[in-house]
PDB file of C-alpha atoms in Angstrom:
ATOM      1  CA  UNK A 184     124.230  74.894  44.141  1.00  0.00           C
ATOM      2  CA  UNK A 185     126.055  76.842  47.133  1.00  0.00           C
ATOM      3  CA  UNK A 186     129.896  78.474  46.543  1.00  0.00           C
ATOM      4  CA  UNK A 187     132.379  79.038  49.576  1.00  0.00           C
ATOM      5  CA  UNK A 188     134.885  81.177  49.931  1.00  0.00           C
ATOM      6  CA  UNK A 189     137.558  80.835  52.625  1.00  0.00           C
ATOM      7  CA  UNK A 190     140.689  82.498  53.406  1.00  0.00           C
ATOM      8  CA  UNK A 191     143.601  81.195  51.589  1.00  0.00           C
ATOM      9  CA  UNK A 192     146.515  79.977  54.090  1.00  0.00           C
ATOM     10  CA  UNK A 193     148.371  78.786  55.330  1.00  0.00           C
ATOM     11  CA  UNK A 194     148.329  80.852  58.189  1.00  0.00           C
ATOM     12  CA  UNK A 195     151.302  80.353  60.715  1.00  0.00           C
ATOM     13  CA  UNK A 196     150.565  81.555  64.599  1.00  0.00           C
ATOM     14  CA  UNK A 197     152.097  82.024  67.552  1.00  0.00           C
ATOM     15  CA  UNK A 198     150.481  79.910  70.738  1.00  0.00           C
ATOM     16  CA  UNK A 199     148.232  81.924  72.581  1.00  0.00           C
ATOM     17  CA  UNK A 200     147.208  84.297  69.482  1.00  0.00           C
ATOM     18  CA  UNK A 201     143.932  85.435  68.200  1.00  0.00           C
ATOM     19  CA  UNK A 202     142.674  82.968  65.367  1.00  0.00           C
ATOM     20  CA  UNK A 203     140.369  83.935  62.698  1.00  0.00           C
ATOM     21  CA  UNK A 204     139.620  82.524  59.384  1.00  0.00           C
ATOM     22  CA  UNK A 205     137.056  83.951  57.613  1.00  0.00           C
ATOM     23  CA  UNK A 206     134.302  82.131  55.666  1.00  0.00           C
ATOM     24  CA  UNK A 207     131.623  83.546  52.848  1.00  0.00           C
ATOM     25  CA  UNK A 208     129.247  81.821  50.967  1.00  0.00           C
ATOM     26  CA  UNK A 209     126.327  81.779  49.142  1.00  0.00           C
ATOM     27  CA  UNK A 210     123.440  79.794  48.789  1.00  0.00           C
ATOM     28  CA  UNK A 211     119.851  79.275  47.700  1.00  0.00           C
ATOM     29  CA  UNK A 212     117.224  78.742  50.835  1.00  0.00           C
ATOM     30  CA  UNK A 213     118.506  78.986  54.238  1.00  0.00           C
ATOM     31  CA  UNK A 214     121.700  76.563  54.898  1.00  0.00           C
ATOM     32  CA  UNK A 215     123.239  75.092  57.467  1.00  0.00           C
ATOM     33  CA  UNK A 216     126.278  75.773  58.485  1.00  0.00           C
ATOM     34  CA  UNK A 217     129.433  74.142  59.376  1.00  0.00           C
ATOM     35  CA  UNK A 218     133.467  73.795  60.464  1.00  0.00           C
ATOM     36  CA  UNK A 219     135.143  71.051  59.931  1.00  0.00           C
ATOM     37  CA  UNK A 220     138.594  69.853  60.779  1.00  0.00           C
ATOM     38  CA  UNK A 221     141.359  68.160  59.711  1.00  0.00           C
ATOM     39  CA  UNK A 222     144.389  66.975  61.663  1.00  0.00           C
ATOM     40  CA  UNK A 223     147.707  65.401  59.676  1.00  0.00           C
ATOM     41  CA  UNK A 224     147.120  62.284  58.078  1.00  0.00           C
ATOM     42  CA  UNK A 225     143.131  61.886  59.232  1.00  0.00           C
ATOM     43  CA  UNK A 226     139.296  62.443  58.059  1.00  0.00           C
ATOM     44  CA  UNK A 227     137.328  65.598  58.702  1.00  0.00           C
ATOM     45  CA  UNK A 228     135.759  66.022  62.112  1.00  0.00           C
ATOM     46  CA  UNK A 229     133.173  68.683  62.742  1.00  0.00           C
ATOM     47  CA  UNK A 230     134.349  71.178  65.050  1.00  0.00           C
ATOM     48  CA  UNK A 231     130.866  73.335  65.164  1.00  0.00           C
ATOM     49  CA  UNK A 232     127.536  74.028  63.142  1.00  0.00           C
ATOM     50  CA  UNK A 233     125.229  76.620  63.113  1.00  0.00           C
ATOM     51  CA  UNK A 234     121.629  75.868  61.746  1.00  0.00           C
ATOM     52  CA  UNK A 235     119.841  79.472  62.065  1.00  0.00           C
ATOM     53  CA  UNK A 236     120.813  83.188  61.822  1.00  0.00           C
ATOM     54  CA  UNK A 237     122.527  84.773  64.736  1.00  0.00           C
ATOM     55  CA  UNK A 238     123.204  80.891  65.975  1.00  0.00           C
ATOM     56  CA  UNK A 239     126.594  80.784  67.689  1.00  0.00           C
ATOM     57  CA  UNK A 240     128.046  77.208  67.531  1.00  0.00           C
ATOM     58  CA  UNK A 241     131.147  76.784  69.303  1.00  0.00           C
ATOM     59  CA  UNK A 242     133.503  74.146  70.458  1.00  0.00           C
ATOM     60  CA  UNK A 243     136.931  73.224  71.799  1.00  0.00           C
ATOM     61  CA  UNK A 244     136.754  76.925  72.266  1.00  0.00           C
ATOM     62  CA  UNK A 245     136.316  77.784  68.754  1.00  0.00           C
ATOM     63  CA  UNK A 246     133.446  79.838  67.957  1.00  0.00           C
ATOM     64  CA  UNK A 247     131.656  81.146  64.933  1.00  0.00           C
ATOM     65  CA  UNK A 248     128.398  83.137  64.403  1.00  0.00           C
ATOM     66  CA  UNK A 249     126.249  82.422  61.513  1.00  0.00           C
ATOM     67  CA  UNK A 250     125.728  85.874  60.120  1.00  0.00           C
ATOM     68  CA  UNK A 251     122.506  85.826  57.545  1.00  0.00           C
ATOM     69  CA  UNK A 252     123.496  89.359  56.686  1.00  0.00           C
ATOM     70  CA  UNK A 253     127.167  89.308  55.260  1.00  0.00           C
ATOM     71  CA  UNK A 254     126.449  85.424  54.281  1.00  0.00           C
ATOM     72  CA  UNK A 255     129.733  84.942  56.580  1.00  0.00           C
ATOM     73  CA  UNK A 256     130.161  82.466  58.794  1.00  0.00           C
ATOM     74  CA  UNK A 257     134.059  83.060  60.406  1.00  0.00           C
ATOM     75  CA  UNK A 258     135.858  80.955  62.571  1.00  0.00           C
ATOM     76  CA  UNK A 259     137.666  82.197  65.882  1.00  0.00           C
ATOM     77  CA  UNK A 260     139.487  81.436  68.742  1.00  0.00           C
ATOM     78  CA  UNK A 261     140.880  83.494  71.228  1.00  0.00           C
ATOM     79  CA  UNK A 262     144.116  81.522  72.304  1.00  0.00           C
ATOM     80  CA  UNK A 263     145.199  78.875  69.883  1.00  0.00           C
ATOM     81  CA  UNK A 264     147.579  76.052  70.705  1.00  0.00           C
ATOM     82  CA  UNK A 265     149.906  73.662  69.059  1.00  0.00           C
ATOM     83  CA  UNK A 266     147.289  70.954  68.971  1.00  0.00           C
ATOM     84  CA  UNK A 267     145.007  73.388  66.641  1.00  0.00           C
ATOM     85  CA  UNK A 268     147.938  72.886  64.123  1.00  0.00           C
ATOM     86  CA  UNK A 269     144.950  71.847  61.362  1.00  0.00           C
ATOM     87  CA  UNK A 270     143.098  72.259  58.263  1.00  0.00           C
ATOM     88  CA  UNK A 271     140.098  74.111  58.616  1.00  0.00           C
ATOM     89  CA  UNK A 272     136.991  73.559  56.231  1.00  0.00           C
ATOM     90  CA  UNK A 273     133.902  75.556  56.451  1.00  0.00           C
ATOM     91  CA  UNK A 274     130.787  74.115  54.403  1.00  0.00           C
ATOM     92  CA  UNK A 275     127.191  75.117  53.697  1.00  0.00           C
ATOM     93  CA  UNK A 276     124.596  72.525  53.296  1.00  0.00           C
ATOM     94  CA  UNK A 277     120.845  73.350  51.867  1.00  0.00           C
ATOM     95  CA  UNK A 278     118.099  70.929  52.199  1.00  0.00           C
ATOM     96  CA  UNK A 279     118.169  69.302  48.340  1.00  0.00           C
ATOM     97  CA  UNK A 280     121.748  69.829  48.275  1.00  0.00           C
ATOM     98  CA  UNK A 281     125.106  67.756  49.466  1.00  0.00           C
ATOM     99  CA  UNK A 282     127.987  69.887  51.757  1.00  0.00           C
ATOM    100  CA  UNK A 283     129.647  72.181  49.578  1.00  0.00           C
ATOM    101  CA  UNK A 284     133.484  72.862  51.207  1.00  0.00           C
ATOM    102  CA  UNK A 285     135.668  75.328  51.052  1.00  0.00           C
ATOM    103  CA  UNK A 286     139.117  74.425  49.706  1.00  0.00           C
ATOM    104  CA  UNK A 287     140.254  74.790  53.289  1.00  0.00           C
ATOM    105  CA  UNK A 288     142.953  77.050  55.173  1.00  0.00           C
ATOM    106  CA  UNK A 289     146.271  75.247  56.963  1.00  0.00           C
ATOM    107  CA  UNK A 290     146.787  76.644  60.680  1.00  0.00           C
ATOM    108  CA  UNK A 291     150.444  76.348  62.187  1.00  0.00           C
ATOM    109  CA  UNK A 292     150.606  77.042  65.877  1.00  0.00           C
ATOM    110  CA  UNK A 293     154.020  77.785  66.683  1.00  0.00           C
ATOM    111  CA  UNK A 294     155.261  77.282  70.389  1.00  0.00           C
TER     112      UNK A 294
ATOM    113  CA  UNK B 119     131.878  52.477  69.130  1.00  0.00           C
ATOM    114  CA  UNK B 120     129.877  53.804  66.093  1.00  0.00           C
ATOM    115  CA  UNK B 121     131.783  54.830  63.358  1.00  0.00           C
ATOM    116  CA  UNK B 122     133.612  54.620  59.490  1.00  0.00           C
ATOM    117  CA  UNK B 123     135.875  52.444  58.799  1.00  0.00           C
ATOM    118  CA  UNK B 124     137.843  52.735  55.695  1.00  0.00           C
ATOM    119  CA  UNK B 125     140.648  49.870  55.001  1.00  0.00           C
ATOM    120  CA  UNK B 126     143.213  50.055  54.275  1.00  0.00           C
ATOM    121  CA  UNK B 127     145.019  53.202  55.361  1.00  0.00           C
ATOM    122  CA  UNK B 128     147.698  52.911  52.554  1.00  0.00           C
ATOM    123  CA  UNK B 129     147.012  51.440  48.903  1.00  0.00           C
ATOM    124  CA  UNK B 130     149.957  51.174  45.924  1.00  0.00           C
ATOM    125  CA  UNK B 131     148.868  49.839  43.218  1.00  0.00           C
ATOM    126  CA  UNK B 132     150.163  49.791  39.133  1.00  0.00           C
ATOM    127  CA  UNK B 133     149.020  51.973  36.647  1.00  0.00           C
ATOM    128  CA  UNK B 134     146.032  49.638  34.550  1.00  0.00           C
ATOM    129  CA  UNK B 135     145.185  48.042  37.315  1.00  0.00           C
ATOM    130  CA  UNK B 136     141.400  48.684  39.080  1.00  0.00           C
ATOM    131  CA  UNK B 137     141.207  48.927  42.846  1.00  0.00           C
ATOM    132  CA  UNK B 138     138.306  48.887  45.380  1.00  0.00           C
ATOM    133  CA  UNK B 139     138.276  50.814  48.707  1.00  0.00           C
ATOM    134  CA  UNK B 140     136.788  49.543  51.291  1.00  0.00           C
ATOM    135  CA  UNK B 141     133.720  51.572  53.484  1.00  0.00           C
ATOM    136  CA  UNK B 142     131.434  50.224  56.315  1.00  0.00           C
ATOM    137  CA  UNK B 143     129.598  52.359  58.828  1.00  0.00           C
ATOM    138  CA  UNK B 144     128.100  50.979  62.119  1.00  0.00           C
ATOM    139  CA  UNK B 145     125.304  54.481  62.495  1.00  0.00           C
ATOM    140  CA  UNK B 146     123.047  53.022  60.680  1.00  0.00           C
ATOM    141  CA  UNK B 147     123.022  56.004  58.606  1.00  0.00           C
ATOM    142  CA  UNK B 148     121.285  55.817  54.822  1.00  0.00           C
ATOM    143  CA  UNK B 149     123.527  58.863  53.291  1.00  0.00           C
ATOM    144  CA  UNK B 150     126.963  57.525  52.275  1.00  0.00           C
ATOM    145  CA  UNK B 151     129.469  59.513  50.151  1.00  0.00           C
ATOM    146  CA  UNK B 152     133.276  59.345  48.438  1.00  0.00           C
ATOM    147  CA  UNK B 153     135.256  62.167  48.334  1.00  0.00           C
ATOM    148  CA  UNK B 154     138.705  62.529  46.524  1.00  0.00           C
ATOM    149  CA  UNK B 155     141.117  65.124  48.210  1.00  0.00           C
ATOM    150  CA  UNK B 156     144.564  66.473  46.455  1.00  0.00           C
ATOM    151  CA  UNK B 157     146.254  69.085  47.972  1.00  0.00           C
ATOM    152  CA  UNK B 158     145.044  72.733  48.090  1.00  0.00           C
ATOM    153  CA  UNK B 159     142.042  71.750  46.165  1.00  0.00           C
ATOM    154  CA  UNK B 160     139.626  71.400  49.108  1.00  0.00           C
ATOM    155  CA  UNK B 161     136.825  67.990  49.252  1.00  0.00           C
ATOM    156  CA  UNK B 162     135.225  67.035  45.802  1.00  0.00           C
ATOM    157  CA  UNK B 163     132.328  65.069  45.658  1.00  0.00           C
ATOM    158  CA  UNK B 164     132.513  61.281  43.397  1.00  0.00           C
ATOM    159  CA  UNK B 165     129.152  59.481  43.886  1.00  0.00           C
ATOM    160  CA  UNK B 166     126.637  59.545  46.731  1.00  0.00           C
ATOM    161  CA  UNK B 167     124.189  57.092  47.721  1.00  0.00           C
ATOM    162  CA  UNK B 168     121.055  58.582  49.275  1.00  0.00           C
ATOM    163  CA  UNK B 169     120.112  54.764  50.331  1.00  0.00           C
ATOM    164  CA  UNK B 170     120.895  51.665  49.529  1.00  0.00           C
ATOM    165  CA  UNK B 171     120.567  49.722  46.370  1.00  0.00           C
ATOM    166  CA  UNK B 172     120.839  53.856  44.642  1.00  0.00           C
ATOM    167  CA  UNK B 173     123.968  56.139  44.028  1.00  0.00           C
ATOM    168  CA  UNK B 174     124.446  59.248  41.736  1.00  0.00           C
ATOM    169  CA  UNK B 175     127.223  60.525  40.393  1.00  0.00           C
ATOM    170  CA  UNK B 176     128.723  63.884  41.804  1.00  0.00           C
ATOM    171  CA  UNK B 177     131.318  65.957  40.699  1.00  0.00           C
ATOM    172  CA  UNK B 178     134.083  63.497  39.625  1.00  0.00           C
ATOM    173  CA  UNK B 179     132.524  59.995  38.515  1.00  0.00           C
ATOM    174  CA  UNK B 180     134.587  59.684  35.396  1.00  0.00           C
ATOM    175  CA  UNK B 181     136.919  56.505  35.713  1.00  0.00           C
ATOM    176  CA  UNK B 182     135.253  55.828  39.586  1.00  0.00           C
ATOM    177  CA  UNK B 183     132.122  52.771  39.879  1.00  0.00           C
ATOM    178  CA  UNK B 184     130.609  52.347  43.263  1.00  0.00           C
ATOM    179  CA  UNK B 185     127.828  49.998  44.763  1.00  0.00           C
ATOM    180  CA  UNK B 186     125.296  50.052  47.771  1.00  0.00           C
ATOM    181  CA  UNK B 187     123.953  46.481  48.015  1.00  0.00           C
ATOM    182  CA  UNK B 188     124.163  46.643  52.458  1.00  0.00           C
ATOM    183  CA  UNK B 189     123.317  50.148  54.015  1.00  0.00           C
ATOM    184  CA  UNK B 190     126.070  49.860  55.977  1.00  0.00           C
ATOM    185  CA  UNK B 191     129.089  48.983  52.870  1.00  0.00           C
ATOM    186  CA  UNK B 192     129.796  51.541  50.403  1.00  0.00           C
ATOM    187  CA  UNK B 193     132.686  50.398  48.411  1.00  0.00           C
ATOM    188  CA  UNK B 194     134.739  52.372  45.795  1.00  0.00           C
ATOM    189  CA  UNK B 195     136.342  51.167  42.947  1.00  0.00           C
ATOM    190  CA  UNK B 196     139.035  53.263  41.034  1.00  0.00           C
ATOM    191  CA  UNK B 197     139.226  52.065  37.158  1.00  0.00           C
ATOM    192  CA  UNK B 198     141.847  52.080  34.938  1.00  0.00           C
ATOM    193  CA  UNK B 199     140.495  54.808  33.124  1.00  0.00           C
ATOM    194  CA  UNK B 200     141.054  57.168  36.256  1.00  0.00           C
ATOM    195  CA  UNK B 201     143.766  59.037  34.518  1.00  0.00           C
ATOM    196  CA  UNK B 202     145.124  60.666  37.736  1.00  0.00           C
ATOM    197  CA  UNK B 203     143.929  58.580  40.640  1.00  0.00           C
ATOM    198  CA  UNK B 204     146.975  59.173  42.864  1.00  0.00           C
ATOM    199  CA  UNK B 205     144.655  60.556  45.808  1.00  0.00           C
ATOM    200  CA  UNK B 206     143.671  60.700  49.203  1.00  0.00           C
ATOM    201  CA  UNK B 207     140.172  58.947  49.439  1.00  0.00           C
ATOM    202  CA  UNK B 208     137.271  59.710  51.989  1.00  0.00           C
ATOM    203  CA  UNK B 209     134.110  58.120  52.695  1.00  0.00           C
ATOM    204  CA  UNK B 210     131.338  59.542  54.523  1.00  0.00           C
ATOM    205  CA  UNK B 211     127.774  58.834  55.833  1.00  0.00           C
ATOM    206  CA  UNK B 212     124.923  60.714  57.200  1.00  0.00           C
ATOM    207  CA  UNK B 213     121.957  59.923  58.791  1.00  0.00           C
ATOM    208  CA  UNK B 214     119.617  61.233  55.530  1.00  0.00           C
ATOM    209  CA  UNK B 215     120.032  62.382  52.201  1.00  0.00           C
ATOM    210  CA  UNK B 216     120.890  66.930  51.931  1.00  0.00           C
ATOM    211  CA  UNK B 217     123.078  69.635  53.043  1.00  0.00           C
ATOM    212  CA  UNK B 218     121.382  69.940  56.477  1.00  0.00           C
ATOM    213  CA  UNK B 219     122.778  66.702  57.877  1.00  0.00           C
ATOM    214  CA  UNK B 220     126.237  66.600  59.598  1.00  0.00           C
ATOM    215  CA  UNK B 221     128.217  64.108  57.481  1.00  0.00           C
ATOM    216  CA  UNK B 222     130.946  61.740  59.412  1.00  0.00           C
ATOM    217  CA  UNK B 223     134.314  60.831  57.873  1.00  0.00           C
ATOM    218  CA  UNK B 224     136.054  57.532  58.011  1.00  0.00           C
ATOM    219  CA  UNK B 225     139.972  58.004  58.416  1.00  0.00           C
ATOM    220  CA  UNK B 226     140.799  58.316  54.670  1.00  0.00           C
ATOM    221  CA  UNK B 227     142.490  55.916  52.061  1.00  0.00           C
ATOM    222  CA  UNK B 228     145.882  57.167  50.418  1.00  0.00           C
ATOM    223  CA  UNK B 229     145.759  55.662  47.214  1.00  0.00           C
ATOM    224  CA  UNK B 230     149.306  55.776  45.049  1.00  0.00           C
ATOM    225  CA  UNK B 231     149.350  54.161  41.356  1.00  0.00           C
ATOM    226  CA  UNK B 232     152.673  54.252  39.817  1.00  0.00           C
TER     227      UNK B 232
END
């Protein structure tokens, strides 16, 4: 089956700075991609996918690039707020195989 | 709205006693799943049903029975034989079976047994 790796947290952030969170995984065939995530108290919600190499999926002004050649797939965002305040789950998902997600990093956007 | 619904929010129950969470999803969707989340240990995968009147086990079955008699109900019941069940529950569906398919989450279940 498919393995993720993502960077531990939490990670604690002033408003307005740079976000990243970094996400490797490996897999058999060519996945999919995805970000999910997770405010206090609720379900996941997918934040972007990617479903090919070099695909950038972005939302809410989060971005990530699906990068076949590091088998990364990082989250970013260039000006964070308090609302981002979140847990952050990145997952691969192969054709014959269920998501696979990462044990997830904690964001704290700090005014 | 289309969605998950997952009743109820909150769940306390006694230790030796079995319990059934609830899951229905309006999508129409014929992939449904049940997670169990505890803290800093990510999503882990109990049973999925690829569609209905069939489930598997996943990563965590021991001590957790499901059913899929309606595509759209996909109830969970924790046994007494769930040595830790204290957990925060989530169901999901997708529109097919495999990894390619964006899964949707209900709102979660927070089950305590004391």
């Amino acid at each position: 089956g498919d393995s993720v790796t993502q960077m531990e947290g939490p990670v604690t952030l002033s408003e307005e700075a740079f976000l990243t969170i970094n996400c490797t995984y490996t897999a058999t065939g060519y996945p999919s991609l995805f970000w999910y995530v997770q405010y206090p108290g609720e379900g996941l919600q997918l934040l972007l996918k990617a479903t090919k190499a070099d695909d950038k999926g972005s939302n809410k002004g989060f971005e990530a690039t699906y990068r076949k050649e590091t088998t990364s797939f990082h989250l970013e965002k260039g000006s964070v707020q308090v609302s981002d305040s979140a847990v952050y789950f990145c997952a691969p998902g192969a054709g014959s195989y269920q998501l696979t997600f990462g044990k997830g990093t904690k964001l704290s956007v700090i005014p | 709205d289309g969605g998950i619904t997952q009743s109820p929010k909150y769940l306390f129950r006694k230790e030796g006693q079995n319990v059934t969470l609830s899951c229905e999803q309006n999508l129409n969707h014929d992939a449904m799943y049940w997670y169990r989340q505890d803290p800093g240990q990510g999503l882990r995968l109990i049973y999925y049903s690829q569609i209905v009147n069939d489930f598997q086990k996943g990563d965590i079955a021991e001590g957790y029975s499901v059913s899929r008699e309606k595509k759209e109900s996909f109830p969970l019941t924790v046994t007494s034989a769930q040595k830790n069940p204290t957990a925060f529950y989530l169901c999901a569906s997708s529109i097919n079976w495999g990894g390619f398919n964006e899964q949707y989450f209900g709102p979660g279940t927070r089950l305590t047994v004391t």
